mmCIF file of N, CA and C in Angstrom:
data_model
loop_
_atom_site.group_PDB
_atom_site.id
_atom_site.type_symbol
_atom_site.label_atom_id
_atom_site.label_comp_id
_atom_site.label_asym_id
_atom_site.label_seq_id
_atom_site.Cartn_x
_atom_site.Cartn_y
_atom_site.Cartn_z
ATOM 1 N N UNK A 1 19.102 -26.499 -23.996
ATOM 2 C CA UNK A 1 19.054 -25.128 -24.625
ATOM 3 C C UNK A 1 18.194 -23.750 -25.177
ATOM 4 N N UNK A 2 17.394 -24.758 -26.075
ATOM 5 C CA UNK A 2 16.562 -23.586 -26.361
ATOM 6 C C UNK A 2 15.081 -23.879 -26.218
ATOM 7 N N UNK A 3 14.508 -24.879 -24.588
ATOM 8 C CA UNK A 3 14.375 -24.003 -23.616
ATOM 9 C C UNK A 3 13.683 -23.408 -23.046
ATOM 10 N N UNK A 4 15.350 -22.990 -22.692
ATOM 11 C CA UNK A 4 15.582 -22.082 -21.994
ATOM 12 C C UNK A 4 14.510 -20.395 -21.551
ATOM 13 N N UNK A 5 15.675 -20.713 -24.097
ATOM 14 C CA UNK A 5 15.428 -19.107 -23.290
ATOM 15 C C UNK A 5 13.470 -18.775 -23.449
ATOM 16 N N UNK A 6 12.377 -19.555 -24.737
ATOM 17 C CA UNK A 6 11.035 -19.437 -24.204
ATOM 18 C C UNK A 6 11.015 -19.835 -22.462
ATOM 19 N N UNK A 7 11.234 -20.176 -21.763
ATOM 20 C CA UNK A 7 10.764 -19.990 -20.271
ATOM 21 C C UNK A 7 12.038 -18.957 -19.571
ATOM 22 N N UNK A 8 12.334 -18.286 -20.193
ATOM 23 C CA UNK A 8 13.045 -17.001 -20.261
ATOM 24 C C UNK A 8 11.585 -15.906 -20.419
ATOM 25 N N UNK A 9 10.916 -15.614 -21.126
ATOM 26 C CA UNK A 9 10.880 -15.234 -22.272
ATOM 27 C C UNK A 9 9.347 -14.119 -21.255
ATOM 28 N N UNK A 10 9.201 -16.511 -21.024
ATOM 29 C CA UNK A 10 7.227 -16.235 -20.018
ATOM 30 C C UNK A 10 7.925 -16.016 -18.529
ATOM 31 N N UNK A 11 8.293 -16.662 -18.573
ATOM 32 C CA UNK A 11 8.820 -15.066 -16.689
ATOM 33 C C UNK A 11 9.263 -14.006 -17.086
ATOM 34 N N UNK A 12 9.523 -13.343 -17.957
ATOM 35 C CA UNK A 12 9.966 -12.233 -17.954
ATOM 36 C C UNK A 12 8.783 -11.872 -18.263
ATOM 37 N N UNK A 13 7.642 -12.212 -18.786
ATOM 38 C CA UNK A 13 6.005 -11.632 -19.398
ATOM 39 C C UNK A 13 5.588 -11.440 -17.838
ATOM 40 N N UNK A 14 5.896 -12.659 -17.619
ATOM 41 C CA UNK A 14 4.839 -13.350 -16.153
ATOM 42 C C UNK A 14 5.022 -11.496 -15.463
ATOM 43 N N UNK A 15 6.527 -11.851 -14.715
ATOM 44 C CA UNK A 15 6.694 -10.407 -13.987
ATOM 45 C C UNK A 15 6.645 -8.911 -14.602
ATOM 46 N N UNK A 16 6.954 -9.004 -15.963
ATOM 47 C CA UNK A 16 5.924 -7.140 -16.282
ATOM 48 C C UNK A 16 4.125 -7.661 -16.023
ATOM 49 N N UNK A 17 3.654 -8.452 -16.129
ATOM 50 C CA UNK A 17 2.088 -8.235 -15.752
ATOM 51 C C UNK A 17 1.854 -8.599 -14.136
ATOM 52 N N UNK A 18 2.109 -9.145 -14.097
ATOM 53 C CA UNK A 18 2.335 -8.547 -12.590
ATOM 54 C C UNK A 18 2.745 -7.494 -11.417
ATOM 55 N N UNK A 19 3.950 -6.944 -12.737
ATOM 56 C CA UNK A 19 4.301 -5.259 -11.930
ATOM 57 C C UNK A 19 3.414 -4.188 -12.514
ATOM 58 N N UNK A 20 1.822 -5.026 -14.300
ATOM 59 C CA UNK A 20 1.157 -3.983 -14.084
ATOM 60 C C UNK A 20 -0.015 -3.731 -13.365
ATOM 61 N N UNK A 21 -0.747 -5.228 -12.740
ATOM 62 C CA UNK A 21 -1.381 -5.128 -12.077
ATOM 63 C C UNK A 21 -1.064 -3.654 -10.912
ATOM 64 N N UNK A 22 0.216 -4.276 -10.404
ATOM 65 C CA UNK A 22 0.564 -3.578 -9.306
ATOM 66 C C UNK A 22 0.426 -1.748 -9.212
ATOM 67 N N UNK A 23 0.681 -1.468 -10.392
ATOM 68 C CA UNK A 23 1.026 -0.219 -10.318
ATOM 69 C C UNK A 23 -0.488 0.600 -11.650
ATOM 70 N N UNK A 24 -1.523 -0.583 -11.607
ATOM 71 C CA UNK A 24 -2.434 -0.557 -12.364
ATOM 72 C C UNK A 24 -3.735 -0.495 -10.617
ATOM 73 N N UNK A 25 -3.211 -1.825 -9.710
ATOM 74 C CA UNK A 25 -3.752 -0.967 -7.869
ATOM 75 C C UNK A 25 -3.253 0.337 -7.293
ATOM 76 N N UNK A 26 -1.980 0.293 -7.336
ATOM 77 C CA UNK A 26 -1.854 1.619 -6.805
ATOM 78 C C UNK A 26 -2.826 2.723 -7.404
ATOM 79 N N UNK A 27 -2.385 2.688 -8.716
ATOM 80 C CA UNK A 27 -2.854 3.759 -9.979
ATOM 81 C C UNK A 27 -4.270 3.966 -9.231
ATOM 82 N N UNK A 28 -5.352 3.306 -9.039
ATOM 83 C CA UNK A 28 -7.110 3.130 -8.059
ATOM 84 C C UNK A 28 -6.869 3.440 -6.898
ATOM 85 N N UNK A 29 -5.850 3.357 -6.235
ATOM 86 C CA UNK A 29 -5.541 3.188 -4.470
ATOM 87 C C UNK A 29 -5.166 5.174 -4.613
ATOM 88 N N UNK A 30 -4.945 5.187 -5.206
ATOM 89 C CA UNK A 30 -4.871 7.804 -5.973
ATOM 90 C C UNK A 30 -5.649 7.754 -5.112
ATOM 91 N N UNK A 31 -6.211 7.370 -6.932
ATOM 92 C CA UNK A 31 -7.607 7.962 -7.403
ATOM 93 C C UNK A 31 -8.887 7.901 -5.551
ATOM 94 N N UNK A 32 -8.165 6.611 -5.776
ATOM 95 C CA UNK A 32 -9.806 6.473 -4.493
ATOM 96 C C UNK A 32 -9.164 7.446 -3.529
ATOM 97 N N UNK A 33 -7.867 8.260 -2.936
ATOM 98 C CA UNK A 33 -8.340 7.977 -1.685
ATOM 99 C C UNK A 33 -7.656 10.253 -2.207
ATOM 100 N N UNK A 34 -7.940 10.115 -3.164
ATOM 101 C CA UNK A 34 -8.482 11.478 -3.901
ATOM 102 C C UNK A 34 -9.240 12.593 -3.878
ATOM 103 N N UNK A 35 -10.253 10.817 -4.301
ATOM 104 C CA UNK A 35 -11.759 11.257 -4.439
ATOM 105 C C UNK A 35 -11.773 11.167 -2.525
ATOM 106 N N UNK A 36 -11.471 10.917 -1.550
ATOM 107 C CA UNK A 36 -12.415 10.352 -1.475
ATOM 108 C C UNK A 36 -11.684 12.335 -0.124
ATOM 109 N N UNK A 37 -10.658 12.843 -0.112
ATOM 110 C CA UNK A 37 -9.822 13.543 -0.076
ATOM 111 C C UNK A 37 -10.794 14.729 -0.047
ATOM 112 N N UNK A 38 -11.282 15.304 -1.297
ATOM 113 C CA UNK A 38 -11.984 16.005 -2.045
ATOM 114 C C UNK A 38 -13.607 15.867 -1.482
ATOM 115 N N UNK A 39 -13.771 15.307 -1.208
ATOM 116 C CA UNK A 39 -14.992 15.034 -0.818
ATOM 117 C C UNK A 39 -15.421 15.565 0.258
ATOM 118 N N UNK A 40 -14.595 14.735 1.756
ATOM 119 C CA UNK A 40 -14.304 15.825 2.724
ATOM 120 C C UNK A 40 -13.671 16.762 3.060
ATOM 121 N N UNK A 41 -13.535 17.731 1.942
ATOM 122 C CA UNK A 41 -13.339 18.945 1.872
ATOM 123 C C UNK A 41 -13.905 19.968 1.966
ATOM 124 N N UNK A 42 -14.883 19.392 0.285
ATOM 125 C CA UNK A 42 -16.159 19.467 0.080
ATOM 126 C C UNK A 42 -17.020 19.330 1.347
ATOM 127 N N UNK A 43 -17.429 18.357 1.902
ATOM 128 C CA UNK A 43 -18.254 18.386 2.700
ATOM 129 C C UNK A 43 -17.958 19.788 3.882
ATOM 130 N N UNK A 44 -16.188 19.354 4.402
ATOM 131 C CA UNK A 44 -15.864 20.176 5.525
ATOM 132 C C UNK A 44 -15.657 21.905 5.243
ATOM 133 N N UNK A 45 -15.819 22.479 4.406
ATOM 134 C CA UNK A 45 -15.941 23.985 3.278
ATOM 135 C C UNK A 45 -17.783 23.888 3.646
ATOM 136 N N UNK A 46 -18.782 23.415 3.204
ATOM 137 C CA UNK A 46 -20.513 23.068 3.236
ATOM 138 C C UNK A 46 -20.714 23.661 4.608
ATOM 139 N N UNK A 47 -21.363 24.793 4.825
ATOM 140 C CA UNK A 47 -21.479 24.532 6.034
ATOM 141 C C UNK A 47 -23.351 24.034 6.402
ATOM 142 N N UNK A 48 -24.081 24.141 5.427
ATOM 143 C CA UNK A 48 -25.488 22.918 5.125
ATOM 144 C C UNK A 48 -25.037 21.647 5.890
ATOM 145 N N UNK A 49 -23.953 21.085 4.873
ATOM 146 C CA UNK A 49 -24.142 20.009 4.927
ATOM 147 C C UNK A 49 -23.582 19.348 6.802
ATOM 148 N N UNK A 50 -23.067 20.458 7.312
ATOM 149 C CA UNK A 50 -22.556 19.806 8.468
ATOM 150 C C UNK A 50 -23.411 20.336 9.483
ATOM 151 N N UNK A 51 -24.184 21.288 9.446
ATOM 152 C CA UNK A 51 -25.917 21.172 10.167
ATOM 153 C C UNK A 51 -26.546 20.100 10.162
ATOM 154 N N UNK A 52 -26.193 19.487 9.025
ATOM 155 C CA UNK A 52 -27.050 18.479 7.929
ATOM 156 C C UNK A 52 -26.400 16.823 9.676
ATOM 157 N N UNK A 53 -25.123 17.105 9.394
ATOM 158 C CA UNK A 53 -24.044 16.088 9.754
ATOM 159 C C UNK A 53 -24.828 16.367 11.983
ATOM 160 N N UNK A 54 -24.689 17.381 12.337
ATOM 161 C CA UNK A 54 -25.011 17.237 13.299
ATOM 162 C C UNK A 54 -26.462 17.593 13.801
ATOM 163 N N UNK A 55 -27.334 17.236 12.939
ATOM 164 C CA UNK A 55 -28.737 16.639 13.276
ATOM 165 C C UNK A 55 -28.848 15.460 13.246
ATOM 166 N N UNK A 56 -27.624 15.014 12.740
ATOM 167 C CA UNK A 56 -28.217 13.474 12.368
ATOM 168 C C UNK A 56 -27.001 12.874 13.974
ATOM 169 N N UNK A 57 -25.693 13.235 14.350
ATOM 170 C CA UNK A 57 -25.317 12.485 15.545
ATOM 171 C C UNK A 57 -26.514 12.867 16.743
ATOM 172 N N UNK A 58 -27.056 13.847 16.727
ATOM 173 C CA UNK A 58 -27.640 14.090 17.763
ATOM 174 C C UNK A 58 -29.280 13.117 18.561
ATOM 175 N N UNK A 59 -28.705 13.030 19.547
ATOM 176 C CA UNK A 59 -29.948 11.741 19.710
ATOM 177 C C UNK A 59 -31.024 13.296 20.966
ATOM 178 N N UNK A 60 -31.811 11.954 20.722
ATOM 179 C CA UNK A 60 -33.397 12.656 20.558
ATOM 180 C C UNK A 60 -33.399 12.512 21.595
ATOM 181 N N UNK A 61 -34.296 13.783 23.072
ATOM 182 C CA UNK A 61 -33.839 13.456 24.442
ATOM 183 C C UNK A 61 -35.555 12.869 24.907
#
């Protein structure tokens, strides 16, 4: 019976570590999405960048 207590603690610790890893991944994904949204909002609001984008997408004749 003494082995079940450390086993339960080990299992609980592993589950908590997995939950922390998932939480960190979610936080990083949210941060990346927010940075990308801010970056695209800045590009959309900057008329000079729109002109540069338009020039780069036009095909030369």
